[in-house]
Coordinates of C-alpha atoms in Angstrom, one line a residue:
Chain A
M23 CA 43.4 33.7 -70.4
P24 CA 40.8 33.0 -67.7
E25 CA 39.7 35.9 -65.5
P26 CA 41.2 35.8 -62.0
D27 CA 37.8 35.6 -60.4
Q28 CA 36.5 32.6 -62.4
P29 CA 34.4 30.1 -60.3
I30 CA 37.4 27.8 -60.0
Q31 CA 39.2 30.5 -58.0
R32 CA 36.4 30.6 -55.5
M33 CA 36.4 26.9 -54.6
Q34 CA 37.3 26.6 -51.0
T35 CA 38.4 23.6 -48.9
W36 CA 36.4 23.4 -45.6
K37 CA 37.3 21.7 -42.3
L38 CA 34.4 20.9 -40.0
T39 CA 34.9 19.6 -36.4
L40 CA 31.8 17.8 -35.2
A41 CA 30.4 15.8 -32.3
Y42 CA 27.7 13.2 -32.6
D43 CA 25.8 10.7 -30.6
G44 CA 26.2 7.6 -32.9
T45 CA 23.5 5.5 -31.2
D46 CA 20.8 6.1 -33.8
Y47 CA 23.0 6.2 -36.9
R48 CA 24.2 3.4 -39.2
G49 CA 27.7 4.8 -38.7
W50 CA 29.5 7.6 -40.5
Q51 CA 29.6 6.4 -44.1
V52 CA 26.7 7.3 -46.4
Q53 CA 24.6 4.3 -47.4
P54 CA 21.5 4.1 -49.6
G55 CA 18.3 4.2 -47.5
Q56 CA 20.2 4.4 -44.2
C57 CA 20.5 7.2 -41.7
T58 CA 24.2 8.0 -41.5
V59 CA 26.2 11.0 -40.1
Q60 CA 27.9 11.6 -43.5
G61 CA 24.5 11.5 -45.2
E62 CA 22.9 13.9 -42.7
L63 CA 25.8 16.3 -43.1
Q64 CA 25.7 16.1 -46.9
S65 CA 21.9 16.8 -46.9
A66 CA 22.3 19.7 -44.5
L67 CA 24.9 21.2 -46.8
G68 CA 22.5 20.8 -49.7
R69 CA 19.7 22.6 -47.8
I70 CA 22.0 25.5 -47.0
T71 CA 24.1 26.0 -50.1
G72 CA 22.2 24.1 -52.8
K73 CA 25.3 22.0 -53.4
T74 CA 26.0 18.5 -52.0
P75 CA 29.7 17.8 -51.7
L76 CA 30.3 14.5 -49.8
P77 CA 32.2 15.4 -46.6
Q78 CA 35.2 13.2 -46.1
G79 CA 35.7 12.1 -42.5
S80 CA 39.0 11.5 -40.8
G81 CA 37.9 7.9 -40.7
R82 CA 34.7 5.9 -40.8
T83 CA 33.0 5.3 -37.4
D84 CA 30.8 2.2 -37.2
A85 CA 27.1 2.1 -36.3
G86 CA 26.7 3.1 -32.7
V87 CA 30.2 4.7 -32.3
H88 CA 30.2 8.3 -31.0
A89 CA 32.4 11.3 -31.8
L90 CA 33.6 14.0 -29.4
A91 CA 35.5 15.7 -32.3
Q92 CA 35.4 14.1 -35.7
V93 CA 36.9 16.1 -38.5
A94 CA 35.4 16.3 -42.1
S95 CA 36.6 18.1 -45.2
F96 CA 35.0 19.1 -48.4
V97 CA 35.4 21.5 -51.3
L98 CA 32.6 24.1 -51.9
S99 CA 32.2 27.0 -54.2
A100 CA 29.6 28.8 -52.1
P101 CA 31.0 32.0 -50.6
I102 CA 29.7 31.9 -47.0
P103 CA 31.4 33.1 -43.8
A104 CA 32.6 30.3 -41.6
E105 CA 30.5 31.2 -38.6
N106 CA 27.4 31.6 -40.7
L107 CA 27.9 28.1 -42.2
Q108 CA 28.4 26.7 -38.7
R109 CA 25.3 28.3 -37.3
A110 CA 23.2 27.3 -40.3
L111 CA 24.3 23.7 -40.1
N112 CA 23.5 23.5 -36.4
R113 CA 20.1 24.9 -37.1
T114 CA 19.2 22.3 -39.7
L115 CA 21.1 19.2 -38.3
P116 CA 19.4 17.0 -35.7
P117 CA 20.5 17.8 -32.1
S118 CA 22.5 14.5 -32.1
I119 CA 25.0 16.1 -34.5
R120 CA 26.7 19.4 -33.6
I121 CA 29.2 21.4 -35.6
L122 CA 31.8 22.5 -33.1
E123 CA 33.9 24.5 -35.6
A124 CA 33.9 25.4 -39.3
K125 CA 36.9 26.9 -41.1
T126 CA 38.4 27.2 -44.5
M127 CA 41.8 25.6 -45.1
A128 CA 44.6 25.5 -47.7
G129 CA 43.3 23.6 -50.7
S130 CA 45.5 20.6 -50.0
F131 CA 43.8 19.8 -46.7
H132 CA 42.0 16.5 -46.5
A133 CA 40.5 15.2 -43.2
R134 CA 41.8 11.7 -43.7
H135 CA 45.0 12.1 -45.7
S136 CA 46.3 15.1 -43.7
A137 CA 45.6 13.5 -40.3
A138 CA 48.8 13.1 -38.2
A139 CA 47.2 11.3 -35.1
K140 CA 43.9 10.2 -33.8
T141 CA 42.7 9.6 -30.3
Y142 CA 39.9 7.2 -29.3
E143 CA 38.3 6.6 -25.9
Y144 CA 36.4 3.5 -24.8
R145 CA 34.1 3.7 -21.8
V146 CA 33.4 0.7 -19.6
R147 CA 31.0 0.9 -16.6
L148 CA 33.0 0.1 -13.5
Q149 CA 31.3 -2.6 -11.6
K150 CA 32.2 -2.6 -7.9
S151 CA 30.6 -5.8 -6.8
E152 CA 29.3 -9.0 -8.5
N153 CA 25.6 -8.2 -8.0
A154 CA 25.6 -4.5 -8.9
D155 CA 24.6 -5.3 -12.4
I156 CA 22.3 -2.4 -13.1
C157 CA 23.5 0.1 -15.7
S158 CA 21.7 3.4 -15.6
P159 CA 19.5 4.2 -18.6
F160 CA 21.4 7.5 -18.8
L161 CA 24.7 5.6 -19.3
A162 CA 23.5 2.7 -21.4
R163 CA 23.9 4.3 -24.8
Y164 CA 27.5 5.4 -24.0
V165 CA 29.2 2.6 -22.1
Y166 CA 29.9 -1.1 -22.2
A167 CA 28.1 -2.5 -19.1
Y168 CA 30.7 -5.3 -18.7
S169 CA 29.4 -7.9 -16.3
S170 CA 32.7 -9.2 -14.8
L171 CA 34.9 -7.6 -12.1
L172 CA 38.1 -6.1 -13.6
D173 CA 41.6 -5.7 -12.2
L174 CA 42.6 -2.1 -13.2
R175 CA 46.3 -2.9 -12.6
L176 CA 46.1 -5.8 -15.2
L177 CA 44.2 -3.5 -17.6
E178 CA 47.0 -0.9 -17.3
E179 CA 49.7 -3.5 -17.9
A180 CA 48.0 -4.8 -21.0
A181 CA 47.5 -1.3 -22.4
L182 CA 51.2 -0.6 -22.2
C183 CA 51.9 -3.6 -24.4
F184 CA 50.4 -1.8 -27.4
I185 CA 52.6 1.3 -27.3
G186 CA 55.1 1.6 -30.2
E187 CA 55.1 0.3 -33.8
H188 CA 53.3 -3.0 -34.2
D189 CA 51.6 -5.1 -36.9
F190 CA 48.0 -5.0 -35.6
L191 CA 46.6 -7.6 -38.0
S192 CA 45.4 -9.7 -35.1
F193 CA 43.2 -6.8 -34.0
A194 CA 41.8 -6.0 -37.4
A195 CA 38.2 -6.8 -38.4
T196 CA 37.7 -9.8 -40.7
D197 CA 34.3 -9.0 -42.0
P198 CA 33.9 -11.5 -44.9
D199 CA 31.6 -9.2 -46.9
L200 CA 34.0 -6.4 -47.1
T201 CA 37.1 -6.1 -49.1
T202 CA 40.4 -6.3 -47.3
R203 CA 41.0 -2.7 -47.8
S204 CA 37.6 -1.3 -46.7
A205 CA 37.3 -3.8 -43.9
R206 CA 40.7 -3.4 -42.3
L207 CA 41.6 0.1 -43.0
E208 CA 39.9 2.8 -41.1
G209 CA 41.3 6.3 -40.8
E210 CA 44.2 5.4 -43.1
T211 CA 46.9 8.0 -42.7
A212 CA 50.3 6.5 -43.6
L213 CA 49.2 5.2 -47.0
S214 CA 47.8 7.0 -50.0
E215 CA 44.5 5.7 -51.4
E216 CA 46.3 4.4 -54.4
D217 CA 48.6 2.1 -52.4
E218 CA 48.1 -1.5 -53.4
T219 CA 49.5 -3.3 -50.4
P220 CA 47.9 -1.7 -47.4
S221 CA 50.0 -2.2 -44.3
T222 CA 48.5 -3.3 -41.0
V223 CA 51.4 -1.7 -39.1
R224 CA 50.5 1.2 -36.9
T225 CA 52.3 3.3 -34.3
I226 CA 50.6 3.8 -30.9
F227 CA 51.9 6.9 -29.1
S228 CA 50.0 6.4 -25.8
S229 CA 47.6 3.8 -24.4
G230 CA 46.2 3.7 -20.9
W231 CA 43.2 3.4 -18.6
E232 CA 41.8 5.8 -16.0
E233 CA 38.9 5.8 -13.5
R234 CA 36.4 8.5 -14.0
S235 CA 33.3 9.3 -12.0
S236 CA 30.0 10.3 -13.5
E237 CA 26.6 11.2 -12.1
F238 CA 25.2 7.8 -13.2
G239 CA 28.0 5.5 -12.2
D240 CA 31.8 5.2 -12.2
L241 CA 33.6 4.4 -15.4
L242 CA 36.9 2.9 -16.6
V243 CA 38.0 4.8 -19.6
Y244 CA 40.6 3.6 -22.1
R245 CA 42.4 6.2 -24.1
V246 CA 44.6 5.4 -27.1
R247 CA 46.4 7.8 -29.4
G248 CA 48.1 6.6 -32.6
N249 CA 49.0 7.5 -36.2
G250 CA 46.1 5.4 -37.5
F251 CA 43.8 2.5 -36.6
L252 CA 42.6 -0.5 -38.5
H253 CA 38.9 -1.3 -38.7
H254 CA 37.5 -2.5 -35.3
M255 CA 41.1 -2.1 -33.9
V256 CA 40.2 -0.2 -30.7
R257 CA 37.2 -2.4 -30.0
N258 CA 39.4 -5.5 -30.4
L259 CA 42.2 -4.1 -28.2
V260 CA 39.5 -3.4 -25.5
G261 CA 37.9 -6.8 -25.8
T262 CA 41.3 -8.4 -25.4
M263 CA 42.3 -6.2 -22.5
L264 CA 39.0 -7.0 -20.7
D265 CA 39.9 -10.7 -21.0
V266 CA 43.2 -9.8 -19.3
G267 CA 41.4 -7.7 -16.7
R268 CA 39.1 -10.5 -15.7
G269 CA 41.9 -13.0 -15.6
H270 CA 41.1 -15.0 -18.7
L271 CA 44.3 -14.0 -20.5
A272 CA 47.7 -13.2 -19.0
V273 CA 49.4 -9.9 -19.8
E274 CA 52.2 -11.9 -21.4
D275 CA 49.6 -13.2 -24.0
I276 CA 49.5 -9.8 -25.6
A277 CA 52.9 -10.1 -27.2
R278 CA 52.0 -13.6 -28.4
I279 CA 48.7 -12.3 -30.0
L280 CA 50.5 -9.5 -31.7
A281 CA 53.1 -11.9 -33.2
A282 CA 50.4 -14.3 -34.4
R283 CA 49.0 -11.9 -36.9
S284 CA 45.7 -13.8 -36.6
R285 CA 42.3 -12.3 -35.5
A286 CA 41.4 -15.6 -34.0
E287 CA 44.1 -15.2 -31.3
A288 CA 42.7 -11.9 -29.9
G289 CA 39.7 -11.4 -27.6
P290 CA 36.2 -10.4 -28.6
T291 CA 35.2 -7.1 -30.3
A292 CA 33.8 -4.8 -27.5
P293 CA 30.4 -3.2 -28.4
A294 CA 30.3 0.0 -30.5
R295 CA 28.4 2.0 -27.9
G296 CA 31.4 2.4 -25.6
L297 CA 33.6 3.9 -28.3
F298 CA 34.2 7.6 -28.9
L299 CA 36.4 9.2 -31.5
H300 CA 38.0 11.7 -29.1
S301 CA 40.1 14.0 -31.4
V302 CA 42.1 14.2 -34.7
E303 CA 45.4 16.0 -34.9
Y304 CA 46.9 17.8 -37.9
D305 CA 50.2 19.3 -38.5
E306 CA 49.0 22.9 -38.9
P307 CA 50.9 24.7 -41.7
Chain B
M12 CA -14.5 -22.9 4.6
P13 CA -11.7 -22.0 2.1
E14 CA -8.3 -23.6 2.7
P15 CA -5.8 -21.2 4.2
D16 CA -3.5 -21.5 1.1
Q17 CA -6.2 -20.7 -1.5
P18 CA -4.8 -18.5 -4.4
I19 CA -6.4 -15.4 -2.8
Q20 CA -3.9 -15.8 0.1
R21 CA -1.0 -15.6 -2.2
M22 CA -1.8 -12.3 -3.9
Q23 CA 1.0 -9.9 -3.2
T24 CA 1.4 -6.2 -3.6
W25 CA 4.6 -5.3 -5.3
K26 CA 6.6 -2.0 -5.2
L27 CA 9.0 -1.4 -8.1
T28 CA 11.4 1.5 -8.2
L29 CA 12.6 2.2 -11.7
A30 CA 14.7 4.6 -13.8
Y31 CA 14.1 5.4 -17.4
D32 CA 15.3 7.6 -20.2
G33 CA 11.9 8.9 -21.5
T34 CA 13.2 10.3 -24.8
D35 CA 11.9 7.4 -26.9
Y36 CA 8.6 6.8 -25.0
R37 CA 5.2 8.4 -25.4
G38 CA 5.2 9.0 -21.7
W39 CA 4.4 6.7 -18.8
Q40 CA 0.8 5.8 -19.4
V41 CA -0.2 2.9 -21.6
Q42 CA -1.7 3.9 -24.9
P43 CA -2.9 1.7 -27.8
G44 CA -0.2 1.4 -30.5
Q45 CA 2.3 3.6 -28.6
C46 CA 5.5 2.7 -26.9
T47 CA 5.1 3.7 -23.2
V48 CA 7.0 2.9 -20.0
Q49 CA 3.9 1.4 -18.3
G50 CA 3.2 -0.6 -21.4
E51 CA 6.8 -2.0 -21.6
L52 CA 6.6 -2.9 -17.9
Q53 CA 3.3 -4.6 -18.3
S54 CA 4.5 -6.6 -21.3
A55 CA 7.7 -7.6 -19.4
L56 CA 5.7 -8.8 -16.4
G57 CA 3.6 -10.9 -18.8
R58 CA 6.7 -12.5 -20.4
I59 CA 8.0 -13.4 -17.0
T60 CA 4.9 -14.4 -15.0
G61 CA 2.3 -15.1 -17.6
K62 CA 0.1 -12.4 -15.9
T63 CA -0.2 -8.8 -17.0
P64 CA -1.2 -6.6 -14.1
L65 CA -1.2 -2.9 -15.0
P66 CA 1.5 -1.3 -12.8
Q67 CA 0.3 2.0 -11.3
G68 CA 2.8 4.7 -11.3
S69 CA 3.2 7.4 -8.6
G70 CA 2.2 9.7 -11.3
R71 CA 2.1 9.9 -15.1
T72 CA 5.2 11.3 -16.7
D73 CA 4.7 12.9 -20.2
A74 CA 6.4 12.0 -23.4
G75 CA 10.1 12.7 -23.2
V76 CA 10.2 13.1 -19.4
H77 CA 12.8 11.0 -17.5
A78 CA 12.8 9.2 -14.2
L79 CA 15.6 8.7 -11.8
A80 CA 13.4 6.8 -9.4
Q81 CA 9.7 6.4 -10.4
V82 CA 7.7 4.0 -8.2
A83 CA 5.0 1.6 -9.5
S84 CA 2.8 -0.8 -7.7
F85 CA 0.7 -3.8 -8.8
V86 CA -0.9 -7.0 -7.3
L87 CA 0.3 -10.3 -8.5
S88 CA -0.3 -13.9 -7.5
A89 CA 2.9 -15.4 -8.9
P90 CA 5.2 -16.5 -6.0
I91 CA 8.6 -15.2 -7.1
P92 CA 11.4 -14.0 -4.9
A93 CA 11.9 -10.2 -5.2
E94 CA 15.5 -10.3 -6.5
N95 CA 14.5 -12.9 -9.1
L96 CA 11.7 -10.7 -10.4
Q97 CA 14.1 -7.7 -10.5
R98 CA 16.7 -9.6 -12.4
A99 CA 14.2 -11.1 -14.8
L100 CA 12.7 -7.7 -15.5
N101 CA 16.0 -6.1 -16.2
R102 CA 16.9 -9.0 -18.5
T103 CA 13.7 -8.5 -20.6
L104 CA 13.2 -4.7 -20.5
P105 CA 15.1 -2.4 -22.9
P106 CA 18.3 -0.8 -21.5
S107 CA 16.4 2.5 -21.4
I108 CA 14.3 1.2 -18.4
R109 CA 16.0 -0.3 -15.3
I110 CA 14.4 -1.7 -12.2
L111 CA 16.4 -0.4 -9.3
E112 CA 14.5 -2.3 -6.6
A113 CA 11.6 -4.7 -6.3
K114 CA 9.9 -5.6 -3.0
T115 CA 6.6 -6.9 -1.7
M116 CA 4.5 -4.5 0.5
A117 CA 1.5 -4.5 2.8
G118 CA -1.6 -5.1 0.7
S119 CA -2.8 -1.5 1.2
F120 CA 0.3 0.0 -0.6
H121 CA -0.4 2.0 -3.8
A122 CA 2.3 3.9 -5.6
R123 CA 0.1 6.9 -6.2
H124 CA -2.4 7.0 -3.2
S125 CA 0.3 6.2 -0.6
A126 CA 2.8 8.8 -1.8
A127 CA 3.6 11.4 0.8
A128 CA 6.0 13.6 -1.3
K129 CA 7.6 13.7 -4.7
T130 CA 10.7 15.5 -5.9
Y131 CA 11.4 16.6 -9.5
E132 CA 14.5 18.0 -11.1
Y133 CA 14.7 20.2 -14.2
R134 CA 18.0 20.7 -16.0
V135 CA 18.9 23.7 -18.0
R136 CA 22.1 24.0 -19.9
L137 CA 24.1 26.9 -18.4
Q138 CA 25.1 29.3 -21.1
K139 CA 28.0 31.5 -20.2
S140 CA 28.1 33.8 -23.2
E141 CA 25.6 34.9 -25.9
N142 CA 27.3 33.0 -28.7
A143 CA 28.1 29.7 -27.0
D144 CA 24.9 28.2 -28.4
I145 CA 26.1 24.7 -29.0
C146 CA 24.5 22.0 -26.8
S147 CA 26.5 18.8 -26.8
P148 CA 24.8 15.8 -28.5
F149 CA 25.4 13.9 -25.2
L150 CA 23.3 16.5 -23.2
A151 CA 20.7 17.3 -25.8
R152 CA 18.2 14.5 -24.7
Y153 CA 18.4 15.5 -21.1
V154 CA 18.5 19.3 -20.8
Y155 CA 16.7 22.4 -22.0
A156 CA 19.3 24.3 -24.1
Y157 CA 17.9 27.7 -23.2
S158 CA 19.2 30.3 -25.5
S159 CA 19.2 33.4 -23.2
L160 CA 21.6 34.3 -20.5
L161 CA 20.1 33.8 -17.0
D162 CA 20.6 35.6 -13.7
L163 CA 20.9 32.8 -11.1
R164 CA 20.1 35.2 -8.2
L165 CA 16.7 36.0 -9.8
L166 CA 16.0 32.4 -10.5
E167 CA 16.6 31.6 -6.8
E168 CA 14.4 34.4 -5.6
A169 CA 11.6 33.3 -8.0
A170 CA 11.9 29.7 -6.8
L171 CA 11.4 30.7 -3.1
C172 CA 8.0 32.2 -4.0
F173 CA 6.5 28.8 -4.6
I174 CA 7.3 27.3 -1.2
G175 CA 4.3 26.7 1.0
E176 CA 0.6 25.9 0.3
H177 CA -0.7 27.6 -2.9
D178 CA -3.4 27.2 -5.5
F179 CA -1.3 26.3 -8.5
L180 CA -4.1 26.6 -11.1
S181 CA -2.1 29.2 -13.1
F182 CA 0.6 26.6 -13.6
A183 CA -1.7 23.6 -14.6
A184 CA -2.0 22.4 -18.1
T185 CA -5.0 23.4 -20.0
D186 CA -5.0 20.8 -22.8
P187 CA -8.4 21.1 -24.4
D188 CA -8.5 17.5 -25.5
L189 CA -8.2 16.2 -21.9
T190 CA -10.8 16.2 -19.2
T191 CA -10.1 18.6 -16.3
R192 CA -9.2 15.8 -14.1
S193 CA -6.8 13.9 -16.3
A194 CA -5.3 17.1 -17.7
R195 CA -4.6 18.8 -14.5
L196 CA -4.0 16.2 -11.9
E197 CA -0.8 14.3 -12.0
G198 CA 0.6 12.3 -9.1
E199 CA -2.6 13.0 -7.1
T200 CA -1.9 12.4 -3.5
A201 CA -4.3 14.4 -1.4
L202 CA -7.5 13.3 -3.0
S203 CA -8.9 9.9 -3.5
E204 CA -9.8 8.8 -7.0
E205 CA -13.5 9.2 -6.2
D206 CA -13.1 12.8 -5.3
E207 CA -15.4 14.9 -7.5
T208 CA -14.0 18.4 -6.9
P209 CA -10.3 18.0 -7.5
S210 CA -8.3 20.7 -5.8
T211 CA -5.5 22.6 -7.5
V212 CA -3.9 23.5 -4.1
R213 CA -0.5 21.9 -3.4
T214 CA 2.2 22.3 -0.8
I215 CA 5.7 22.8 -1.9
F216 CA 8.3 21.9 0.8
S217 CA 11.4 23.1 -1.0
S218 CA 12.2 24.8 -4.3
G219 CA 15.6 26.0 -5.4
W220 CA 18.3 26.1 -8.1
E221 CA 21.9 24.9 -8.1
E222 CA 24.8 25.0 -10.5
R223 CA 26.1 21.6 -11.4
S224 CA 29.0 20.7 -13.7
S225 CA 28.9 17.8 -16.1
E226 CA 31.4 16.4 -18.6
F227 CA 29.5 17.9 -21.5
G228 CA 28.6 21.3 -20.1
D229 CA 27.5 23.1 -17.0
L230 CA 23.9 22.9 -15.8
L231 CA 21.5 24.9 -13.8
V232 CA 19.3 22.4 -12.0
Y233 CA 15.9 23.2 -10.4
R234 CA 14.8 20.9 -7.6
V235 CA 11.3 21.0 -6.2
R236 CA 9.8 18.8 -3.5
G237 CA 6.0 18.8 -2.8
N238 CA 3.1 16.8 -1.7
G239 CA 1.8 16.5 -5.3
F240 CA 2.0 18.3 -8.6
L241 CA -0.6 19.3 -11.2
H242 CA -0.1 18.2 -14.8
H243 CA 2.7 20.2 -16.5
M244 CA 3.2 22.1 -13.2
V245 CA 6.9 21.7 -12.9
R246 CA 7.5 22.6 -16.5
N247 CA 5.3 25.7 -16.1
L248 CA 7.0 26.8 -12.9
V249 CA 10.4 26.5 -14.8
G250 CA 9.2 28.3 -17.9
T251 CA 8.0 31.2 -15.7
M252 CA 11.2 31.3 -13.6
L253 CA 13.2 31.4 -16.8
D254 CA 11.2 34.5 -17.8
V255 CA 12.3 36.0 -14.5
G256 CA 15.9 34.9 -14.9
R257 CA 16.2 36.6 -18.3
G258 CA 14.5 39.7 -17.1
H259 CA 11.1 39.4 -18.9
L260 CA 9.2 39.1 -15.6
A261 CA 9.9 40.5 -12.2
V262 CA 10.2 38.3 -9.1
E263 CA 7.2 40.3 -7.7
D264 CA 5.1 39.0 -10.7
I265 CA 5.1 35.5 -9.2
A266 CA 2.6 36.3 -6.4
R267 CA 0.4 38.1 -9.0
I268 CA 0.4 35.0 -11.3
L269 CA -0.4 32.6 -8.4
A270 CA -3.3 34.9 -7.3
A271 CA -4.7 35.2 -10.9
R272 CA -5.5 31.4 -11.1
S273 CA -5.2 31.7 -14.9
R274 CA -2.8 29.7 -17.0
A275 CA -2.5 32.7 -19.4
E276 CA -0.7 34.7 -16.7
A277 CA 2.2 32.3 -16.3
G278 CA 5.2 31.7 -18.6
P279 CA 5.6 29.1 -21.3
T280 CA 5.9 25.3 -20.6
A281 CA 9.5 24.3 -20.6
P282 CA 10.3 21.3 -22.8
A283 CA 9.8 17.8 -21.5
R284 CA 13.4 16.6 -22.0
G285 CA 14.8 18.7 -19.1
L286 CA 12.4 17.1 -16.6
F287 CA 13.3 14.2 -14.3
L288 CA 11.1 12.6 -11.7
H289 CA 13.8 12.4 -9.0
S290 CA 12.1 10.4 -6.2
V291 CA 8.9 9.5 -4.5
E292 CA 8.6 9.3 -0.7
Y293 CA 6.3 7.1 1.4
D294 CA 5.5 7.0 5.1
E295 CA 7.0 3.6 5.7
P296 CA 4.8 1.6 8.2

């Protein structure tokens, strides 16, 4: 019989909530020879605990995408108080990554599989006249400096079209060098990793635009909350809505694009720098 | 007799107003093999006009220091409308440098020699409790995440001590590897470049702190307006005031430090990343 305090008993599942400025990272996912958020986090854990579990994110964010509150989980056998781990991580990580919270969870917790909902924000610089085309250097890393005038009422109407359960295949990335699964599924929640026929159906709970003022210019901010998102989905929704807002597409075209189940029907992919993973929700036990 | 439209007649003095995020630059001043704001601007002028005048700034900003409205001047013989030059520069410069205005001036205009007053801002993250030591990644490039609690009333009292004409030698940089002149004089306005006995006397017109809220945390912002500043002067004023604000120095010590005319008496140099050149004023003809 094993003793009750064998190492296996001391393995703990950790949940980290973290913010990052994604500008200088090649995205979340660890890649050989590249600076990534997951890689920085794994190295930091190694420096502190001597162990290098690979933290699993609630979803992969692409190069240049930011996070206000990404969630990552990992299993670790080092007995360390949560606030000490948080403080030590913040001391060794670069200032562009901050651990907002660290806590231990039930062993079944997994940042991606356990997620019930995610919210993203996309920030567009609000241009008030045709010639005001100067985007402040202090906004440039965090917004899409869109060069056309936009009709906020049309953007709002377009955003409402996405609410509910839809097949979002038209808004999924089609990167030819990635497999269907890794290209199209980001932050998968409804399916287990073993699932062989990944669905492109997602449920959007809320979707809308708001004006927000900032020191360096006014913004139009899109916020969308759903049970999961396909790869590039938010950026493709935004690119398509901007086509509506500038008058290149009609609001009625959205239903047609959804029904087409073809990436070619939707608008362009909005740049990564405007996108923020806002928050991830879990059904707390 | 020369023709009235000889090239010499078409030389024009330009005034550029520009903003920059200084984080990724080795300061304003051009340096071999280094990425600097002045160097980027000179290269951009070369790509557009085929000529590479060296733009003279109102003062040199150090590595990591930002500008909301730096002013630069240069002489150019290319006949180009002001708004075209501005647009072309913004198209070729990196997004971290933006030309806010371009205009031609009387031939005697010089960004540094003609300046009548300059205003700097210094941003400190306002910490509300001892343990709230997490600075958002979206603020980290632009503030000093000071780790001690500060008494705003003491900061205000300290700031008032600098108003008026004082010898600021105690607050001037003492870099041993720079000559007295280049180390200590920044944004020289009262003296011509030929002056052999540079003065360390400056007049401060206003000096004060304010609280400012931002999306990513509350700030304490120091704003100082004067007829000129010595090298590192604002950062040394701030470092000393922070010593007062945390209770390590008394407000009464400021007068003693000014009188000592010794850098060793003042507080530490606050980090570059909190400093913004806010604006430069000229007596318009």
